[in-house]
Coordinates of N, CA and C in Angstrom, one line a residue:
M205 N -7.5 -60.0 35.5 CA -7.7 -58.6 35.8 C -9.2 -58.1 35.5
F206 N -9.7 -58.6 34.4 CA -11.0 -58.3 34.0 C -12.1 -58.7 35.1
S207 N -11.8 -59.8 35.8 CA -12.7 -60.3 36.8 C -12.8 -59.3 38.0
V208 N -11.6 -58.7 38.3 CA -11.5 -57.7 39.4 C -12.3 -56.5 39.1
L209 N -12.2 -56.0 37.9 CA -13.0 -54.9 37.4 C -14.5 -55.2 37.5
L210 N -14.8 -56.4 37.0 CA -16.2 -56.8 37.0 C -16.8 -56.9 38.4
I211 N -16.0 -57.4 39.4 CA -16.4 -57.5 40.8 C -16.6 -56.1 41.3
F212 N -15.7 -55.2 41.0 CA -15.8 -53.8 41.5 C -17.1 -53.1 41.0
L213 N -17.3 -53.2 39.6 CA -18.5 -52.6 39.0 C -19.8 -53.2 39.5
A214 N -19.8 -54.5 39.6 CA -21.0 -55.2 40.0 C -21.4 -54.9 41.5
K215 N -20.3 -54.7 42.3 CA -20.6 -54.4 43.7 C -21.1 -52.9 43.8
I216 N -20.6 -52.0 42.9 CA -21.2 -50.7 42.9 C -22.6 -50.7 42.6
V217 N -23.0 -51.5 41.6 CA -24.4 -51.6 41.2 C -25.3 -52.2 42.3
E218 N -24.7 -53.2 42.9 CA -25.5 -53.9 44.0 C -25.7 -53.0 45.2
V219 N -24.7 -52.3 45.6 CA -24.8 -51.4 46.8 C -25.7 -50.2 46.5
T220 N -25.5 -49.7 45.3 CA -26.4 -48.6 44.8 C -27.9 -49.0 44.9
L221 N -28.2 -50.2 44.4 CA -29.5 -50.7 44.5 C -30.0 -50.9 45.9
S222 N -29.0 -51.4 46.8 CA -29.4 -51.5 48.2 C -29.8 -50.2 48.8
T223 N -29.0 -49.1 48.5 CA -29.3 -47.9 49.1 C -30.7 -47.4 48.6
L224 N -31.0 -47.6 47.3 CA -32.3 -47.1 46.8 C -33.4 -48.0 47.4
R225 N -33.2 -49.3 47.6 CA -34.2 -50.2 48.2 C -34.6 -49.7 49.6
V226 N -33.6 -49.3 50.4 CA -33.8 -48.8 51.7 C -34.7 -47.6 51.7
V227 N -34.4 -46.7 50.7 CA -35.2 -45.5 50.6 C -36.7 -45.8 50.3
Y228 N -36.8 -46.7 49.3 CA -38.2 -47.2 49.0 C -38.9 -47.8 50.2
V229 N -38.2 -48.7 50.9 CA -38.8 -49.3 52.1 C -39.3 -48.2 53.1
N230 N -38.4 -47.2 53.3 CA -38.8 -46.1 54.3 C -39.9 -45.3 53.8
K231 N -40.1 -45.2 52.4 CA -41.2 -44.4 51.9 C -42.5 -45.3 51.8
G232 N -42.4 -46.5 52.1 CA -43.6 -47.4 52.1 C -43.9 -48.0 50.7
E233 N -42.9 -47.9 49.8 CA -43.1 -48.4 48.4 C -42.7 -49.9 48.3
K234 N -43.6 -50.7 48.7 CA -43.4 -52.2 48.8 C -43.0 -52.8 47.5
V235 N -43.7 -52.5 46.4 CA -43.4 -53.2 45.1 C -42.0 -52.8 44.6
F236 N -41.7 -51.5 44.6 CA -40.3 -51.1 44.1 C -39.3 -51.7 45.0
A237 N -39.4 -51.7 46.3 CA -38.5 -52.2 47.2 C -38.2 -53.7 47.0
S238 N -39.3 -54.4 46.8 CA -39.2 -55.9 46.6 C -38.5 -56.2 45.2
A239 N -38.8 -55.5 44.2 CA -38.2 -55.7 42.9 C -36.7 -55.4 42.9
I240 N -36.4 -54.3 43.5 CA -35.0 -53.9 43.7 C -34.2 -54.9 44.5
G241 N -34.9 -55.4 45.6 CA -34.2 -56.4 46.5 C -33.9 -57.7 45.8
F242 N -34.8 -58.1 44.9 CA -34.6 -59.3 44.1 C -33.3 -59.2 43.2
V243 N -33.2 -58.1 42.5 CA -32.1 -57.9 41.6 C -30.8 -57.8 42.5
E244 N -30.9 -57.0 43.6 CA -29.8 -56.8 44.5 C -29.2 -58.1 45.0
V245 N -30.1 -59.0 45.4 CA -29.6 -60.3 45.9 C -29.0 -61.2 44.9
M246 N -29.6 -61.1 43.7 CA -29.0 -61.9 42.6 C -27.6 -61.5 42.3
I247 N -27.4 -60.2 42.2 CA -26.0 -59.7 42.0 C -25.1 -60.1 43.2
W248 N -25.6 -59.9 44.4 CA -24.8 -60.2 45.6 C -24.3 -61.7 45.6
L249 N -25.3 -62.6 45.3 CA -24.9 -64.0 45.3 C -23.8 -64.3 44.2
K250 N -23.9 -63.8 43.1 CA -22.9 -64.0 42.0 C -21.6 -63.4 42.4
V251 N -21.6 -62.2 42.8 CA -20.3 -61.5 43.2 C -19.7 -62.2 44.4
A252 N -20.5 -62.4 45.4 CA -19.9 -63.0 46.6 C -19.3 -64.4 46.3
S253 N -20.0 -65.2 45.5 CA -19.4 -66.5 45.2 C -18.1 -66.4 44.4
V254 N -18.0 -65.4 43.5 CA -16.8 -65.2 42.7 C -15.7 -64.8 43.6
V255 N -15.9 -64.0 44.6 CA -14.9 -63.5 45.5 C -14.5 -64.6 46.5
I256 N -15.4 -65.3 47.0 CA -15.1 -66.3 48.1 C -14.3 -67.5 47.5
V257 N -14.7 -67.9 46.3 CA -14.0 -69.0 45.7 C -12.6 -68.6 45.3
G258 N -11.6 -69.2 45.9 CA -10.2 -68.8 45.6 C -9.7 -67.5 46.3
I259 N -10.3 -67.1 47.4 CA -10.0 -65.9 48.0 C -8.5 -65.8 48.5
N260 N -8.0 -67.0 48.9 CA -6.6 -67.1 49.3 C -5.6 -66.9 48.1
D261 N -6.0 -67.4 47.0 CA -5.1 -67.3 45.8 C -5.2 -65.9 45.1
E262 N -6.3 -65.3 45.2 CA -6.5 -64.0 44.6 C -7.1 -63.0 45.6
P263 N -6.4 -62.5 46.6 CA -6.9 -61.6 47.6 C -7.3 -60.2 47.1
Y264 N -6.8 -59.9 45.9 CA -7.1 -58.6 45.3 C -8.6 -58.5 44.9
K265 N -9.2 -59.7 44.8 CA -10.7 -59.7 44.6 C -11.5 -59.1 45.8
M266 N -10.9 -59.4 47.0 CA -11.5 -58.9 48.2 C -11.4 -57.4 48.2
L267 N -10.2 -56.9 47.8 CA -10.1 -55.4 47.7 C -11.0 -54.8 46.7
A268 N -11.2 -55.4 45.6 CA -12.2 -54.9 44.6 C -13.6 -54.9 45.2
Y269 N -13.9 -56.0 45.9 CA -15.3 -56.1 46.5 C -15.4 -54.9 47.5
A270 N -14.5 -54.7 48.4 CA -14.6 -53.7 49.4 C -14.6 -52.3 48.8
L271 N -13.8 -52.0 47.8 CA -13.8 -50.7 47.1 C -15.1 -50.5 46.4
G272 N -15.7 -51.5 45.8 CA -17.0 -51.5 45.2 C -18.1 -51.1 46.1
F273 N -18.0 -51.7 47.3 CA -19.0 -51.5 48.4 C -18.9 -50.0 48.7
A274 N -17.8 -49.4 49.0 CA -17.6 -48.0 49.4 C -18.1 -47.1 48.2
A275 N -17.7 -47.4 47.0 CA -18.1 -46.6 45.9 C -19.6 -46.7 45.6
G276 N -20.2 -47.9 45.8 CA -21.6 -48.0 45.7 C -22.4 -47.3 46.7
S277 N -21.9 -47.1 47.9 CA -22.6 -46.3 48.9 C -22.6 -44.9 48.4
Y278 N -21.5 -44.4 48.0 CA -21.5 -43.0 47.5 C -22.4 -42.7 46.3
V279 N -22.3 -43.7 45.3 CA -23.1 -43.5 44.1 C -24.6 -43.6 44.5
G280 N -25.0 -44.5 45.4 CA -26.4 -44.7 45.8 C -26.9 -43.4 46.4
I281 N -26.1 -42.8 47.3 CA -26.6 -41.6 48.0 C -26.7 -40.5 47.0
K282 N -25.8 -40.3 46.1 CA -25.9 -39.3 45.0 C -27.1 -39.4 44.1
I283 N -27.4 -40.7 43.8 CA -28.6 -40.9 43.0 C -29.8 -40.6 43.7
E284 N -29.9 -41.0 45.0 CA -31.0 -40.8 45.9 C -31.3 -39.3 46.0
E285 N -30.2 -38.5 46.1 CA -30.3 -37.0 46.2 C -31.0 -36.5 45.0
K286 N -30.5 -37.0 43.8 CA -31.1 -36.5 42.5 C -32.5 -36.9 42.3
I287 N -32.9 -38.1 42.7 CA -34.3 -38.6 42.6 C -35.2 -37.8 43.5
G288 N -34.7 -37.5 44.7 CA -35.4 -36.7 45.7 C -36.8 -37.3 46.0
L289 N -36.9 -38.6 46.3 CA -38.2 -39.2 46.6 C -38.8 -38.7 47.9
G290 N -40.1 -38.5 47.9 CA -40.8 -38.2 49.2 C -41.0 -36.7 49.4
Y291 N -41.4 -36.4 50.6 CA -41.8 -35.1 51.0 C -41.0 -34.5 52.1
T292 N -40.9 -33.2 52.2 CA -40.2 -32.5 53.2 C -41.2 -31.5 53.9
R293 N -41.0 -31.3 55.2 CA -41.7 -30.3 55.9 C -40.7 -29.2 56.3
L294 N -41.0 -28.0 55.8 CA -40.1 -26.8 56.2 C -40.9 -26.0 57.2
E295 N -40.3 -25.7 58.3 CA -40.9 -24.8 59.3 C -39.9 -23.6 59.5
I296 N -40.5 -22.5 59.4 CA -39.6 -21.3 59.5 C -40.2 -20.4 60.6
I297 N -39.4 -20.1 61.6 CA -39.9 -19.2 62.7 C -39.1 -17.9 62.5
T298 N -39.8 -16.8 62.3 CA -39.2 -15.5 62.1 C -40.1 -14.4 62.5
S299 N -39.7 -13.2 62.3 CA -40.4 -12.0 62.7 C -41.7 -11.9 61.8
L300 N -42.6 -11.1 62.3 CA -43.9 -10.9 61.6 C -43.6 -10.4 60.2
E301 N -42.8 -9.3 60.0 CA -42.6 -8.7 58.7 C -41.9 -9.7 57.8
E302 N -40.8 -10.3 58.2 CA -40.1 -11.2 57.3 C -41.0 -12.4 57.0
G303 N -41.8 -12.9 58.0 CA -42.7 -14.0 57.8 C -43.7 -13.8 56.7
H304 N -44.4 -12.6 56.8 CA -45.4 -12.3 55.8 C -44.8 -12.1 54.4
A305 N -43.7 -11.5 54.4 CA -43.0 -11.2 53.1 C -42.6 -12.6 52.4
L306 N -42.0 -13.4 53.3 CA -41.6 -14.7 52.8 C -42.8 -15.6 52.4
A307 N -43.8 -15.6 53.1 CA -45.0 -16.3 52.7 C -45.6 -15.9 51.3
E308 N -45.5 -14.6 51.1 CA -45.9 -14.1 49.8 C -45.0 -14.7 48.7
E309 N -43.7 -14.7 48.9 CA -42.8 -15.2 47.9 C -42.9 -16.7 47.7
I310 N -43.2 -17.4 48.8 CA -43.4 -18.9 48.6 C -44.6 -19.1 47.8
R311 N -45.7 -18.3 48.0 CA -46.9 -18.5 47.2 C -46.7 -18.2 45.8
I312 N -45.9 -17.2 45.5 CA -45.5 -16.8 44.1 C -44.8 -18.0 43.4
L313 N -44.0 -18.7 44.2 CA -43.4 -19.9 43.6 C -44.3 -21.1 43.4
G314 N -45.6 -20.9 43.7 CA -46.6 -21.9 43.5 C -46.7 -22.9 44.6
K315 N -46.1 -22.6 45.8 CA -46.1 -23.5 46.9 C -47.1 -23.0 48.0
A316 N -47.7 -24.0 48.7 CA -48.6 -23.6 49.8 C -47.8 -23.3 51.0
V317 N -48.3 -22.4 51.8 CA -47.7 -22.1 53.1 C -48.7 -21.7 54.1
T318 N -48.6 -22.2 55.3 CA -49.5 -21.8 56.4 C -48.8 -21.0 57.4
L319 N -49.4 -19.9 57.9 CA -48.7 -19.0 58.9 C -49.5 -19.2 60.2
S320 N -48.7 -19.3 61.3 CA -49.3 -19.4 62.7 C -48.6 -18.4 63.5
D321 N -49.4 -17.8 64.4 CA -48.9 -16.8 65.3 C -48.0 -17.5 66.4
A322 N -47.0 -16.9 66.8 CA -46.0 -17.4 67.8 C -45.6 -16.3 68.7
H323 N -45.2 -16.7 69.9 CA -44.7 -15.7 70.8 C -43.4 -16.2 71.4
G324 N -42.3 -15.5 71.0 CA -41.0 -15.9 71.4 C -40.5 -15.0 72.5
R325 N -39.2 -15.3 72.9 CA -38.6 -14.5 74.0 C -38.6 -13.0 73.7
D326 N -38.4 -12.7 72.4 CA -38.2 -11.3 72.1 C -39.5 -10.6 71.5
G327 N -40.6 -11.3 71.6 CA -41.9 -10.7 71.1 C -42.6 -11.6 70.2
D328 N -43.5 -11.0 69.4 CA -44.3 -11.8 68.5 C -43.5 -12.3 67.2
N329 N -43.8 -13.4 66.8 CA -43.2 -14.0 65.6 C -44.3 -14.7 64.8
V330 N -43.9 -15.3 63.7 CA -44.8 -16.1 62.9 C -44.1 -17.4 62.6
I331 N -44.8 -18.5 62.5 CA -44.3 -19.8 62.1 C -44.9 -20.1 60.7
L332 N -44.0 -20.3 59.7 CA -44.4 -20.7 58.4 C -44.2 -22.2 58.3
T333 N -45.2 -22.9 57.8 CA -45.1 -24.3 57.6 C -45.5 -24.6 56.2
T334 N -44.6 -25.4 55.5 CA -44.9 -25.7 54.1 C -44.5 -27.2 53.9
F335 N -45.2 -27.9 53.1 CA -44.9 -29.3 52.8 C -44.6 -29.3 51.3
L336 N -43.4 -29.9 51.0 CA -42.9 -29.8 49.6 C -42.4 -31.2 49.2
R337 N -42.3 -31.4 47.9 CA -41.6 -32.5 47.4 C -40.1 -32.3 47.7
R338 N -39.4 -33.3 48.1 CA -38.0 -33.2 48.4 C -37.2 -32.5 47.4
K339 N -37.5 -32.8 46.1 CA -36.7 -32.2 45.1 C -36.9 -30.7 44.9
T340 N -37.9 -30.1 45.5 CA -38.2 -28.7 45.4 C -37.9 -27.9 46.6
K341 N -37.4 -28.6 47.7 CA -37.2 -27.8 48.9 C -36.1 -26.8 48.8
E342 N -35.1 -27.0 47.9 CA -34.0 -26.1 47.7 C -34.5 -24.8 47.1
I343 N -35.6 -24.8 46.4 CA -36.2 -23.5 45.8 C -36.6 -22.6 47.0
V344 N -37.3 -23.2 48.0 CA -37.7 -22.4 49.1 C -36.6 -22.0 50.0
L345 N -35.7 -22.9 50.3 CA -34.5 -22.5 51.1 C -33.6 -21.5 50.4
E346 N -33.5 -21.5 49.1 CA -32.8 -20.5 48.4 C -33.5 -19.1 48.5
K347 N -34.8 -19.1 48.5 CA -35.6 -17.9 48.6 C -35.3 -17.3 50.1
C348 N -35.2 -18.2 51.1 CA -34.9 -17.8 52.4 C -33.5 -17.1 52.5
R349 N -32.6 -17.8 51.8 CA -31.2 -17.2 51.8 C -31.2 -15.8 51.1
E350 N -31.9 -15.8 50.0 CA -31.9 -14.6 49.1 C -32.5 -13.4 49.9
M351 N -33.6 -13.7 50.7 CA -34.2 -12.7 51.5 C -33.5 -12.4 52.8
K352 N -32.5 -13.2 53.1 CA -31.7 -13.1 54.4 C -32.7 -13.2 55.6
I353 N -33.5 -14.3 55.6 CA -34.5 -14.5 56.7 C -33.7 -14.8 58.0
S354 N -34.0 -14.1 59.0 CA -33.4 -14.5 60.3 C -34.4 -15.3 61.1
G355 N -33.9 -16.1 62.0 CA -34.8 -17.0 62.8 C -34.4 -18.4 62.6
V356 N -35.3 -19.3 62.8 CA -35.0 -20.7 62.8 C -35.7 -21.4 61.6
I357 N -34.9 -22.2 60.8 CA -35.5 -22.9 59.7 C -35.2 -24.4 60.0
T358 N -36.2 -25.2 60.1 CA -36.0 -26.7 60.2 C -36.5 -27.4 59.0
V359 N -35.9 -28.5 58.7 CA -36.2 -29.3 57.5 C -36.5 -30.7 58.1
S360 N -37.6 -31.3 57.8 CA -37.9 -32.7 58.3 C -38.4 -33.5 57.1
E361 N -37.9 -34.7 57.0 CA -38.5 -35.6 56.0 C -39.7 -36.3 56.6
I362 N -40.7 -36.4 55.8 CA -41.9 -37.1 56.2 C -42.2 -38.2 55.2
Q363 N -43.0 -39.2 55.7 CA -43.2 -40.4 54.9 C -44.4 -40.1 53.9
K364 N -45.5 -39.6 54.4 CA -46.6 -39.4 53.5 C -47.3 -38.1 53.8
V365 N -48.0 -37.5 52.8 CA -48.8 -36.3 53.0 C -50.1 -36.6 52.3
Y366 N -51.2 -36.4 53.0 CA -52.5 -36.6 52.4 C -53.2 -35.3 52.2
G367 N -53.7 -35.0 51.0 CA -54.3 -33.7 50.7 C -53.3 -32.6 50.6
G368 N -53.8 -31.4 50.6 CA -52.9 -30.2 50.5 C -52.8 -29.7 49.1
F369 N -52.2 -28.5 49.0 CA -52.1 -27.8 47.7 C -50.7 -27.9 47.1
G370 N -50.6 -28.2 45.9 CA -49.4 -28.1 45.2 C -48.4 -29.3 45.3
L371 N -48.9 -30.4 45.8 CA -48.0 -31.6 46.0 C -48.0 -32.6 44.9
K372 N -49.0 -32.5 44.0 CA -49.1 -33.5 42.9 C -48.1 -33.4 41.9

C-alpha cells in the first residue's frame, strides 16, 4: 500500500514540475526549464517503471498514477498562479472622465499608465494601457471594480517587456 501512496505523491510532484517547466519555456527561461525537465524525467522514469512492472497483478498502481497526474495538474496550476511569472498588459477603454480618474489612481499605486484618445460609437473615449507583473495585475483590476469602471477591460499575457517604468 505504501508503494501506491508513493506513486501518487511522486506523480503529483512530476506533473507539477511539468506544468512549471512549460511556463518557463513559454517565458523563454531556458536554464530553469531545462533543470526542471531533467528532474521531471528522472521522476517519470522511476514512477513509470514501478507502475508498468506487474501492472496486471497490481492494477491499483495504475489508478494511483492517473490520480496523481490529475492532482499534479491542479497543484501545478495553483503554484503557477501564486508565482505569477511574467508580465500582463491591461487595456481599458472607457469614458474620458473615468479614464483620467482611473489613470490617476493607477499612478498612485506606483504603476505606469499611458492614455490614448479613442473615438467610439457613442463618442470620445480614452484607452488606458499599462504593463504589469502578473502578480500585481489584481491590484489594478480591483481598483477598476472599486471605481465601477464601465467599458472594456482586456488582460493579455506577454512574454517580455523592454524598458518602461515600475516593472523591476
